[in-house]
Short mmCIF file of C-alpha atoms and ligand atoms in Angstrom, two decimals:
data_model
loop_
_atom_site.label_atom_id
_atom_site.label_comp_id
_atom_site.label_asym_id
_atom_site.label_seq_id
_atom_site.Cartn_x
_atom_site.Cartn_y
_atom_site.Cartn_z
CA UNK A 12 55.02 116.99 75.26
CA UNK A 13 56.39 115.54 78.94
CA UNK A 14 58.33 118.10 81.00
CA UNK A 15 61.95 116.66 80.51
CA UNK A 16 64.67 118.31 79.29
CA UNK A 17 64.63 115.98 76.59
CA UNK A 18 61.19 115.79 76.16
CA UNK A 19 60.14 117.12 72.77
CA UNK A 20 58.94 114.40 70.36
CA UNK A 21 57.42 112.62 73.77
CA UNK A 22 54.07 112.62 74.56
CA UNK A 23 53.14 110.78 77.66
CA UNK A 24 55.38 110.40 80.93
CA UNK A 25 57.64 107.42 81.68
CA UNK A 26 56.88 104.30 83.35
CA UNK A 27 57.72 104.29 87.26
CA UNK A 28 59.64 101.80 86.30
CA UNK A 29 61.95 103.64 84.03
CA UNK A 30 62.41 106.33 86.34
CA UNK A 31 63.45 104.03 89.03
CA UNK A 32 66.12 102.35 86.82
CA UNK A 33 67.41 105.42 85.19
CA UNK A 34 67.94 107.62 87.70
CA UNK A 35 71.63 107.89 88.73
CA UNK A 36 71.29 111.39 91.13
CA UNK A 37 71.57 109.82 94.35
CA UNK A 38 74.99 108.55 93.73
CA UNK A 39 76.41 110.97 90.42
CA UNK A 40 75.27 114.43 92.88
CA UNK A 41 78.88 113.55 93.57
CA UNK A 42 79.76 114.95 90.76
CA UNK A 43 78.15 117.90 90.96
CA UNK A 44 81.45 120.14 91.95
CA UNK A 45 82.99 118.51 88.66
CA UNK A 46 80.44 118.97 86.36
CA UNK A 47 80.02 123.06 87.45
CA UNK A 48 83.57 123.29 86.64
CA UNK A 49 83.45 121.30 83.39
CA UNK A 50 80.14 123.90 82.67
CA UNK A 51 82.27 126.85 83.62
CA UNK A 52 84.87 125.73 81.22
CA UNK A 53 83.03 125.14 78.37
CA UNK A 54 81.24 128.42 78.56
CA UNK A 55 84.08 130.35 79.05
CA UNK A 56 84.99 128.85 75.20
CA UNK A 57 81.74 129.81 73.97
CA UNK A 58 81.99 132.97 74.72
CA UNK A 59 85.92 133.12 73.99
CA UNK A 60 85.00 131.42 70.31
CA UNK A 61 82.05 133.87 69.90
CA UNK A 62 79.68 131.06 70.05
CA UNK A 63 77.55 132.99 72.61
CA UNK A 64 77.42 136.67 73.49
CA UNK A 65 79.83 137.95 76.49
CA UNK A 66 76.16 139.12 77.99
CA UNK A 67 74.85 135.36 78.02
CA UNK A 68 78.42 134.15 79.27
CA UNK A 69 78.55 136.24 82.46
CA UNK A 70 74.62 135.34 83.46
CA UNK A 71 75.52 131.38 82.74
CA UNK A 72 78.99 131.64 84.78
CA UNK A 73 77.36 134.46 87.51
CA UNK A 74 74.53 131.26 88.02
CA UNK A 75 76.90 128.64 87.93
CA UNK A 76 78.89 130.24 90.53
CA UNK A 77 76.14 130.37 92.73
CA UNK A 78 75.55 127.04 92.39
CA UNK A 79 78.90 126.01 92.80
CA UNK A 80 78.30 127.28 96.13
CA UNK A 81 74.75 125.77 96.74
CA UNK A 82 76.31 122.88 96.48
CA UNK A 83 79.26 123.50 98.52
CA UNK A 84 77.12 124.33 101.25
CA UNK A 85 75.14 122.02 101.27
CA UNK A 86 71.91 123.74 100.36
CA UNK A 87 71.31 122.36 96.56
CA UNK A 88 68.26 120.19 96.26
CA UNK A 89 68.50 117.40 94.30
CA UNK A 90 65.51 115.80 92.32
CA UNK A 91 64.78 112.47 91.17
CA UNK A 92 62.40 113.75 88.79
CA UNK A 93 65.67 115.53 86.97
CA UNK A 94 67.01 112.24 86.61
CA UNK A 95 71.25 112.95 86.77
CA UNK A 96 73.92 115.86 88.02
CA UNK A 97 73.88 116.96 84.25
CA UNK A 98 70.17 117.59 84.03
CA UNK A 99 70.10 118.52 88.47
CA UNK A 100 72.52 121.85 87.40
CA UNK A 101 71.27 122.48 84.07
CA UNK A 102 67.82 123.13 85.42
CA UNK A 103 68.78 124.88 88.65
CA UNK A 104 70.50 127.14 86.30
CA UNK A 105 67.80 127.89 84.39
CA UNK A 106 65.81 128.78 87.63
CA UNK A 107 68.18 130.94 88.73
CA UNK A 108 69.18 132.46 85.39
CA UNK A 109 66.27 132.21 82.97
CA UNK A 110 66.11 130.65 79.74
CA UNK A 111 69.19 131.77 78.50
CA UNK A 112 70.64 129.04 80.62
CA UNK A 113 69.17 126.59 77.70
CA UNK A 114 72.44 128.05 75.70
CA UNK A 115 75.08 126.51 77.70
CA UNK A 116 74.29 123.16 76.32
CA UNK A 117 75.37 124.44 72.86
CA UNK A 118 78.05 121.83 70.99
CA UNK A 119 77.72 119.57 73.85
CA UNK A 120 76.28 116.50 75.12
CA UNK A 121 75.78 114.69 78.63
CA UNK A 122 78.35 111.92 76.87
CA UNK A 123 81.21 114.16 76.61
CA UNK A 124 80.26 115.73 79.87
CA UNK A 125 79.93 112.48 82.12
CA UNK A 126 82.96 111.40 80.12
CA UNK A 127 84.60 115.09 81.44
CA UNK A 128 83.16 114.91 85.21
CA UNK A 129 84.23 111.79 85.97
CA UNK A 130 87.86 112.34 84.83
CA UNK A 131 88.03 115.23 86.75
CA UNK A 132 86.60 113.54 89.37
CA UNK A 133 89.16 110.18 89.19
CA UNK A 134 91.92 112.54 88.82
CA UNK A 135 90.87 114.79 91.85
CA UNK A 136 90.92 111.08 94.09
CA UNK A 137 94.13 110.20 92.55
CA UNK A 138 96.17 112.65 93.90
CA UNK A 139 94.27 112.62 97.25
CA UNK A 140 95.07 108.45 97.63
CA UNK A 141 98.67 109.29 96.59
CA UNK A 142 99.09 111.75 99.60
CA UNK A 143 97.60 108.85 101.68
CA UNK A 144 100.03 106.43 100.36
CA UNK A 145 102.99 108.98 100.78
CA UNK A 146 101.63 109.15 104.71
CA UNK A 147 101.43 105.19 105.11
CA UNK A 148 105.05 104.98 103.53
CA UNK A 149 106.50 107.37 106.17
CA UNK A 150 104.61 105.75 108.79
CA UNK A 151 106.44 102.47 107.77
CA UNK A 152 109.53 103.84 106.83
CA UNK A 153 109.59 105.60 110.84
CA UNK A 154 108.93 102.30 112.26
CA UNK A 155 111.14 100.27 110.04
CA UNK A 156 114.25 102.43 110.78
CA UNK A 157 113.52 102.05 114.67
CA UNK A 158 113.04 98.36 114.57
CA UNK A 159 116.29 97.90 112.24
CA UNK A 160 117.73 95.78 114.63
CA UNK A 161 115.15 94.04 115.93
CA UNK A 162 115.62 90.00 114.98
CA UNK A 163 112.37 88.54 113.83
CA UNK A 164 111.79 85.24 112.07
CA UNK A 165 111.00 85.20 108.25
CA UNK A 166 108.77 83.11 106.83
CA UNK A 167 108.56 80.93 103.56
CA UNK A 168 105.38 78.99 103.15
CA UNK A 169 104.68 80.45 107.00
CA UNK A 170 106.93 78.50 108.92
CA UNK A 171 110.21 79.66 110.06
CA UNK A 172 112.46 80.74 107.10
CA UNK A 173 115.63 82.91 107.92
CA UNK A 174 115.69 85.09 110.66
CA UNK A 175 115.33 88.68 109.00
CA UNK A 176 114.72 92.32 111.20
CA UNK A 177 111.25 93.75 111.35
CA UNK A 178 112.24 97.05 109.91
CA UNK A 179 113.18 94.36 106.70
CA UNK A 180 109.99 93.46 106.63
CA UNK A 181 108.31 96.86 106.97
CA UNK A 182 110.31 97.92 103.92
CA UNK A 183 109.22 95.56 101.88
CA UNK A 184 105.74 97.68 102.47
CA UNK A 185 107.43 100.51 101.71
CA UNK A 186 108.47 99.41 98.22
CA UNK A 187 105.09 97.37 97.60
CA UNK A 188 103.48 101.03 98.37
CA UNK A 189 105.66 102.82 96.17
CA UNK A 190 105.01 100.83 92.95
CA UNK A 191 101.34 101.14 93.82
CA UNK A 192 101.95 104.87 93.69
CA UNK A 193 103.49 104.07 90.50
CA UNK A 194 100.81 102.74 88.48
CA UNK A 195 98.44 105.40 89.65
CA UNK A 196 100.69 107.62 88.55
CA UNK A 197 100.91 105.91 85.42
CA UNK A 198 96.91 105.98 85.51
CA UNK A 199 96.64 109.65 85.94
CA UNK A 200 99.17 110.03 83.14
CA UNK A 201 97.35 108.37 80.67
CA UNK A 202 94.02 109.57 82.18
CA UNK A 203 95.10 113.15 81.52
CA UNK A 204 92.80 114.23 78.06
CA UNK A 205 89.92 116.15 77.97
CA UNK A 206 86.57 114.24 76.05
CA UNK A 207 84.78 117.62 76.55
CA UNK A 208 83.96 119.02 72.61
CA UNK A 209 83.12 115.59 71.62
CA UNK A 210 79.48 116.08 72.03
CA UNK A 211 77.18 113.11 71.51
CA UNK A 212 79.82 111.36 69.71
CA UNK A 213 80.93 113.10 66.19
CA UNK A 214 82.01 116.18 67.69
CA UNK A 215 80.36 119.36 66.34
CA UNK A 216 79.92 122.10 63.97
CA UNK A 217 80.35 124.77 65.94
CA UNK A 218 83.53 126.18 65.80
CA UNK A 219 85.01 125.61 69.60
CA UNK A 220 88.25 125.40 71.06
CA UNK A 221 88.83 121.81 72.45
CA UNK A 222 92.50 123.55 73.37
CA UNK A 223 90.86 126.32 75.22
CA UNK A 224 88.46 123.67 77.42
CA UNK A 225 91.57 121.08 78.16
CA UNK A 226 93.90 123.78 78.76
CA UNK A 227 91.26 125.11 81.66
CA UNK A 228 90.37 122.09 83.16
CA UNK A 229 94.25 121.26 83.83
CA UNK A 230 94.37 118.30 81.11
CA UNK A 231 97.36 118.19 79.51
CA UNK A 232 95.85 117.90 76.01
CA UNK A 233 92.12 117.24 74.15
CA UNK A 234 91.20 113.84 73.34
CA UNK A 235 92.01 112.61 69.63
CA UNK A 236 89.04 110.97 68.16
CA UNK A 237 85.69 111.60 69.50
CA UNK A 238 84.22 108.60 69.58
CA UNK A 239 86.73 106.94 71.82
CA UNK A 240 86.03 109.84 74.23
CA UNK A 241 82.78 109.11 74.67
CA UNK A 242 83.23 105.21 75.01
CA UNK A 243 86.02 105.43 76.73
CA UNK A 244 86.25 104.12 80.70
CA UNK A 245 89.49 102.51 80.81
CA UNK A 246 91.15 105.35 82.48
CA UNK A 247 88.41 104.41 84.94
CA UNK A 248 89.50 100.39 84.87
CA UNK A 249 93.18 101.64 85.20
CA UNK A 250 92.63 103.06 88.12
CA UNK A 251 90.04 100.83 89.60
CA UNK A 252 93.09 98.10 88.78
CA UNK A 253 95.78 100.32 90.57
CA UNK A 254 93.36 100.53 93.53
CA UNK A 255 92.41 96.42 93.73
CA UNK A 256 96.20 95.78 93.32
CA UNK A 257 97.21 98.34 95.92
CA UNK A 258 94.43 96.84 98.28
CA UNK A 259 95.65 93.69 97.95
CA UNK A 260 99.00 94.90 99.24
CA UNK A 261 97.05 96.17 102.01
CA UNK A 262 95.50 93.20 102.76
CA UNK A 263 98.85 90.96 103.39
CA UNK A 264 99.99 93.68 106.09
CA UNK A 265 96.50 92.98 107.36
CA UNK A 266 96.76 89.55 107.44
CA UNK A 267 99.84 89.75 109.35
CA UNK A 268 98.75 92.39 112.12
CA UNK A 269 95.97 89.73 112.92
CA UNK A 270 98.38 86.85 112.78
CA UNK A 271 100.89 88.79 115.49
CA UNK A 272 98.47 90.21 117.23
CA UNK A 273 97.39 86.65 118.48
CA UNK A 274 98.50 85.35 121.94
CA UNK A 275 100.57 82.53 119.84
CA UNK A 276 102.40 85.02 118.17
CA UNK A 277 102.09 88.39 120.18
CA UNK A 278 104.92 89.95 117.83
CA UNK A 279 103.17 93.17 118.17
CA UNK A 280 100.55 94.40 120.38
CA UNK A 281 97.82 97.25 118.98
CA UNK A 282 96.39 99.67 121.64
CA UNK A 283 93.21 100.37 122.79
CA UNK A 284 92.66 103.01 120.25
CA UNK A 285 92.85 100.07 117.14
CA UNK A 286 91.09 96.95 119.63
CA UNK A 287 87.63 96.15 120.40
CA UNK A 288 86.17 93.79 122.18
CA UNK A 289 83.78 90.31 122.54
CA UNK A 290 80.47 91.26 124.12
CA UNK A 291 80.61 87.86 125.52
CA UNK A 292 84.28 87.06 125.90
CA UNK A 293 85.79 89.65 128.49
CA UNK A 294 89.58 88.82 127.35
CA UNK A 295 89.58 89.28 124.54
CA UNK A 296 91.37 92.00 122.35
CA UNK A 297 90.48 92.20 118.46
CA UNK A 298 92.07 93.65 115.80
CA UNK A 299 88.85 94.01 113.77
CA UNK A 300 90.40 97.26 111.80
CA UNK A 301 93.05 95.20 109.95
CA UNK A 302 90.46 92.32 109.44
CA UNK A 303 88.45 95.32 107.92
CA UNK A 304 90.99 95.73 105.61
CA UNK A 305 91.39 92.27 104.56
CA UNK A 306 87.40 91.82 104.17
CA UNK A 307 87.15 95.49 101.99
CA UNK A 308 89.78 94.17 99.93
CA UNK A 309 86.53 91.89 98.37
CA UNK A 310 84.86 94.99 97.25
CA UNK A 311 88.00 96.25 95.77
CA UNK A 312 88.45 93.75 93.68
CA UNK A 313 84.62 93.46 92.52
CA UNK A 314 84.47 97.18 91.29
CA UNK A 315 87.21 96.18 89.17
CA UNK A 316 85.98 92.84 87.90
CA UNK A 317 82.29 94.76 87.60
CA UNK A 318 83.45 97.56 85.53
CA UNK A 319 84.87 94.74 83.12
CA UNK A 320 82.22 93.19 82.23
CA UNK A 321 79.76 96.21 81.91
CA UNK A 322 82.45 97.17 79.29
CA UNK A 323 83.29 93.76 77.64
CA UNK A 324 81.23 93.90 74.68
CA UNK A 325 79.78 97.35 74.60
CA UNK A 326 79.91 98.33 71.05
CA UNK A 327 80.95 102.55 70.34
CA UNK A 328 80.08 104.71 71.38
CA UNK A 329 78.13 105.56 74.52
CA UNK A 330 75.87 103.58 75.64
CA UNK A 331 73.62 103.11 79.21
CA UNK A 332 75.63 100.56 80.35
CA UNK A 333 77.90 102.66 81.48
CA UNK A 334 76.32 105.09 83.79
CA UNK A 335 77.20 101.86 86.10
CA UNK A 336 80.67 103.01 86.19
CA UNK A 337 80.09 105.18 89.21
CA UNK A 338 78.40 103.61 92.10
CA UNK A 339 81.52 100.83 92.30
CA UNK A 340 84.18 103.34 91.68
CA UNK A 341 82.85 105.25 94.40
CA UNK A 342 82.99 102.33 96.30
CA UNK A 343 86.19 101.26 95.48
CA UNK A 344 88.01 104.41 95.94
CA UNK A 345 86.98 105.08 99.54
CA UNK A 346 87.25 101.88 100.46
CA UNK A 347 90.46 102.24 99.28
CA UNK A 348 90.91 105.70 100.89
CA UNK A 349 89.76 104.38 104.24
CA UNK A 350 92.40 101.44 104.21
CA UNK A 351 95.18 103.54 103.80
CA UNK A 352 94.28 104.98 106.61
CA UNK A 353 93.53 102.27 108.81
CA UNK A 354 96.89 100.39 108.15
CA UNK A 355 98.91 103.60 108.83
CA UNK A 356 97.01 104.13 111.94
CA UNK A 357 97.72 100.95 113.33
CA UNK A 358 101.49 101.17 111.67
CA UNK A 359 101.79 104.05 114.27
CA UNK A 360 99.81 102.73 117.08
CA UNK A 361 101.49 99.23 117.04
CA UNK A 362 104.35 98.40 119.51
CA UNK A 363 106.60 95.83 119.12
CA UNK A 364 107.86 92.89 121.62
CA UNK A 365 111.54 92.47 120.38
CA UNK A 366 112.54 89.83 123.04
CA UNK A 367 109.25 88.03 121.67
CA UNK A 368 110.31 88.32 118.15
CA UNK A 369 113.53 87.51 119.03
CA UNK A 370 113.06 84.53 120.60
CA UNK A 371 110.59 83.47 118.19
CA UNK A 372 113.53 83.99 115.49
CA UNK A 373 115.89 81.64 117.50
CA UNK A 374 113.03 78.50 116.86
CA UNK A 375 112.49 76.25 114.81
CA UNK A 376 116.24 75.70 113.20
CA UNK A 377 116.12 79.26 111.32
CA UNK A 378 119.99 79.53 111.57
CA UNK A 379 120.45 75.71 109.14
CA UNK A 380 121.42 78.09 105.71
CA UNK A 381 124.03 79.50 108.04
CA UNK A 382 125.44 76.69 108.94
CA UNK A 383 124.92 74.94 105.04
CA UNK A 384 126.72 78.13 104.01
CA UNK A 385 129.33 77.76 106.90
CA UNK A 386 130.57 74.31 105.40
CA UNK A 387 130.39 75.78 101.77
CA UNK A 388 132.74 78.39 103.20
CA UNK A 389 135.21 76.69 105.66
CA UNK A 390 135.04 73.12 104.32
CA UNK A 391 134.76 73.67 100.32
CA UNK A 392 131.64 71.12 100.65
CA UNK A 393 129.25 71.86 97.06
CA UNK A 394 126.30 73.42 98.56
CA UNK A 395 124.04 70.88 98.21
CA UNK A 396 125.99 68.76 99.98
CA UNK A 397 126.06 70.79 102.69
CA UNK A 398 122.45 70.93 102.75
CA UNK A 399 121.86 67.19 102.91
CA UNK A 400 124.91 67.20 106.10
CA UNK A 401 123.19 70.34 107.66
CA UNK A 402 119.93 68.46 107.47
CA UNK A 403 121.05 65.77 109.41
CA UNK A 404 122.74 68.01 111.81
CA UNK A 405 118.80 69.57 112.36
CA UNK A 406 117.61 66.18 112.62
CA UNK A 407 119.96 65.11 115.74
CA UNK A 408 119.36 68.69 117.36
CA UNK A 409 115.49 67.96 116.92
CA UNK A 410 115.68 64.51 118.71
CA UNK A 411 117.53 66.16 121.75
CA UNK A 412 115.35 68.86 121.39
CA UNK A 413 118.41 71.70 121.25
CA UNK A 414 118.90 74.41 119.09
CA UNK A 415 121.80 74.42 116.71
CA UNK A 416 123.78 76.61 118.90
CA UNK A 417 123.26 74.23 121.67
CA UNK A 418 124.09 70.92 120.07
CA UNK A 419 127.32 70.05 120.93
CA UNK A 420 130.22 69.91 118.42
CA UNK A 421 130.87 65.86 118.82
CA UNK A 422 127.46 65.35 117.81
CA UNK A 423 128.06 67.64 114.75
CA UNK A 424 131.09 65.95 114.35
CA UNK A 425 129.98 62.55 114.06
CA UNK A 426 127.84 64.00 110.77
CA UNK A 427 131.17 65.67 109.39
CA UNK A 428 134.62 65.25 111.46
CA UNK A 429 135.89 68.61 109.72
CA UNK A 430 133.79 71.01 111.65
CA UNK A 431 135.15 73.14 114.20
CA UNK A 432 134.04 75.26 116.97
CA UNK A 433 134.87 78.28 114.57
CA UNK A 434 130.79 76.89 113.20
CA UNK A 435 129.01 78.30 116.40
CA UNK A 436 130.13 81.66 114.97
CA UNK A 437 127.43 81.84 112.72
CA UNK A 438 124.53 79.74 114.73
CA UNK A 439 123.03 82.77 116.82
CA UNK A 440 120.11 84.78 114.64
CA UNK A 441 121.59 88.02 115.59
CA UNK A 442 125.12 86.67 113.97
CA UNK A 443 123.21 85.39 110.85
CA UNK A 444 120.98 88.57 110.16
CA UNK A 445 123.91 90.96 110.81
CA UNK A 446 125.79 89.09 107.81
CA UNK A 447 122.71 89.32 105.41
CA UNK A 448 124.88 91.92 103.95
CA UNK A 449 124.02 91.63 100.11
CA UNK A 450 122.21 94.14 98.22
CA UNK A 451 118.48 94.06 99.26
CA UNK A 452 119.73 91.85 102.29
CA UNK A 453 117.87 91.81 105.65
CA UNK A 454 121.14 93.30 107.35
CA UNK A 455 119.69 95.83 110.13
CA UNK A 456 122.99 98.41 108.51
CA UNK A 457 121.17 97.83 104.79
CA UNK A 458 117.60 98.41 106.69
CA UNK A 459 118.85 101.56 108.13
CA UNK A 460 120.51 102.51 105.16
CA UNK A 461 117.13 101.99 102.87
CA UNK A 462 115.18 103.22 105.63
CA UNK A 463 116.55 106.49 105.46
CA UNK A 464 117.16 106.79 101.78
CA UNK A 465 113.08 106.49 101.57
CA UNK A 466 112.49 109.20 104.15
CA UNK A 467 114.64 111.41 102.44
CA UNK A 468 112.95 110.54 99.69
CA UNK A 469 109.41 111.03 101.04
CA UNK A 470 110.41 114.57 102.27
CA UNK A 471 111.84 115.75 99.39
CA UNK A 472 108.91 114.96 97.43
CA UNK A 473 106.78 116.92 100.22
CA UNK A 474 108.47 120.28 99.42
N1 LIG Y 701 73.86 109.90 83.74
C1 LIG Y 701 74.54 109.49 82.55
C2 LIG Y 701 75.76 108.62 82.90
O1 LIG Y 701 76.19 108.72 83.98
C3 LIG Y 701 75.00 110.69 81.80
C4 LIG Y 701 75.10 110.50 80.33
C5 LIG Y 701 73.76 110.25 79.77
N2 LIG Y 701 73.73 110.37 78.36
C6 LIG Y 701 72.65 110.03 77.68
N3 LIG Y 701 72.71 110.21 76.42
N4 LIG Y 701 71.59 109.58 78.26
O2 LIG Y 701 76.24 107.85 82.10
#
């Protein structure tokens, strides 16, 4: 017989090798405050269902309590040689408590209980990434309603669109973050059954109380077929795909806070506390946090992608394979959780250069729809006919190297004799932004509007 847990119809020890692939402690010990409250709950049933004495119930939970705190300070050792969390507690329990620990494992397997930690644990990060999310949201929402007025250029295919406000385009965070929170939301939701009773994979014969367990741990219900509970990880992929998409959201602000941040742009400016420098180029200023954010977003992605195909395949129910669900998931989720904080960091720390913006706004012909629209309006010219007359208008203003505003109205009126002076009414950025009016519109009034609807929102959800 070999000295593991397991060990009974074994009867030499296992190949270096083996160890060295199987062992999962140094990354599952994160677990470890999960699986002592999945262990307290299940005991708690077996004594409840009269599976084990109330005598052996209070020694297990009395040792499992101390270990909950051995581990909470920081003083647990974990061994290699005990191969996982599940095996790491169960014998420390046994140490402290004697062999009636071996009784806790009654009508229960390290399938259902992985399958049990882990959604505690995924549900735990959840809600910790949706109060960071909340945070980044009222970071944006703060800026955007201070910089409702302030004229930017928007961009289509990056080069000067419509002018727009930069509170606009801070909302549309806003809203990219809040349908992020959405689908983990929608994650957690679904996320929300207990596996715990399944055992190995056919349930048991004992007679437990799956109710009991779920109802302890905070799910909202057991799981419905046992084998799926033990198979199961696509609570995990859910989440993994809420956190890759959400990242990717991330990574577009990013993209943008190094694009302003550059002397060709200087929109915005970051301060010392988000800039580092060259150690060979004394100018210059970097904005290596939100390139950070763009690179992580790599990782993101992979945990998702390698959580896939570990799955793809796998046939029911539990197999190996997936004891690779954690180390990218772990990865993924504070990569995630360090993002978040990074972009509303710099969301706070960043100032703005509105005469900058502005100016940059007032390039590159971004008031042409408003004068297209203009002869729509005044004239009763079919839009695309305005387009192809407002194009040519562009064209003279670009050979004398004017803006619309400055091009004067003989030279318009040599494209179309029925414009009037009433057209410069609409050429300046501030005139065509303020009339961006529609519903969703770039309108600083709308920004304000939206920008204070969400901050009502975001406080009323904090109380
Ligand atoms: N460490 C394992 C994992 O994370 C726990 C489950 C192991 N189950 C088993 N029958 N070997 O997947």
């Amino acid at each position: 017989m070999t000295s593991k847990i397991w060990g009974g119809r074994f009867q030499s020890a296992t190949d270096a090798i083996l160890e060295a692939i199987n062992v999962s402690i140094e990354f599952d010990k994160r677990l470890g405050p999960q699986d002592v409250r999945g262990s307290l709950a299940h005991v708690a049933m077996l004594a409840e269902t009269g599976i084990l004495t109330r005598e052996d119930a209070v020694s297990i939970t009395r040792g499992l309590e101390q270990i909950r705190g051995e581990i909470e300070e920081g003083s647990f050792v974990f061994s290699r040689a005990l191969e996982d969390i599940h095996m790491n507690v169960e014998a420390r329990l046994a140490e402290i408590i004697g062999p009636v620990a071996g009784r806790l494992h009654t009508a229960r397997s390290r399938n259902d209980q992985v399958a049990t930690d882990f959604r505690l644990f995924v549900r735990d990060t959840i809600d910790d990434l949706d109060a960071q999310l909340a945070d980044l949201q009222q970071a944006l929402a703060e800026k955007a309603l201070e910089e409702a007025g302030s004229v930017m250029p928007g961009f289509t295919h990056l080069q000067s669109a419509q002018p727009v406000t930069f509170g606009h385009h801070l909302l549309a965070y806003v809203e990219m973050i809040g349908r992020d929170r959405g689908r983990f939301r929608d994650a957690r939701a679904r996320l929300d059954e207990c596996p715990l009773g399944a055992a190995a994979l056919a349930g048991t014969s004992f007679p437990i109380d799956r109710d009991f367990t779920a109802a302890r741990l905070g799910f909202a219900r057991p799981t419905a077929n046992s084998l799926d509970s033990v198979s199961d990880r696509d609570f995990v992929l859910e989440t993994l795909s809420a956190a890759a998409i959400t990242a990717t959201h991330l990574s577009r602000f990013a993209e943008e806070i190094v694009l302003w941040t550059t002397p060709q742009f200087a929109f915005v400016a970051l301060s010392d506390k988000f800039t580092t420098g060259s150690s060979i180029m004394p100018q210059k200023r970097n904005p290596d946090a939100a390139e950070l954010v763009r690179g992580k977003t790599g990782r993101i992605i992979g945990a998702l992608q390698a959580l896939l195909i570990v799955m793809k395949g796998l046939p029911l129910a539990y197999s190996k394979d997936m004891q690779e669900d954690k180390e990218g998931t772990f990865d993924s989720l504070d990569s995630l959780s360090l993002c978040i904080a990074a972009i509303a960091g710099m969301t706070r720390d960043m100032s703005v250069d509105r005469v900058k913006m502005r100016k940059a706004a007032g390039a590159g012909y971004a008031t042409a729809t408003d004068l297209a629209d203009w002869l729509v309006r005044t004239l009763g010219l079919p839009f695309r006919e305005a387009h192809h007359v407002t194009g040519r208008i562009v064209a003279i203003a670009a050979e004398r190297g004017v803006g619309l505003e400055k091009l004067p109205l003989a030279e318009m009126q040599n494209v179309e004799p029925r414009i009037s002076q009433d057209v410069f009414s609409v050429l300046g950025v501030e005139k065509s932004v303020r009339s961006r009016t529609s519903h969703g519109g770039a309108a600083p009034s709308n920004v304000r509007k939206q920008a204070k609807r969400w901050l009502r929102q975001l406080e009323k959800e904090r109380n």
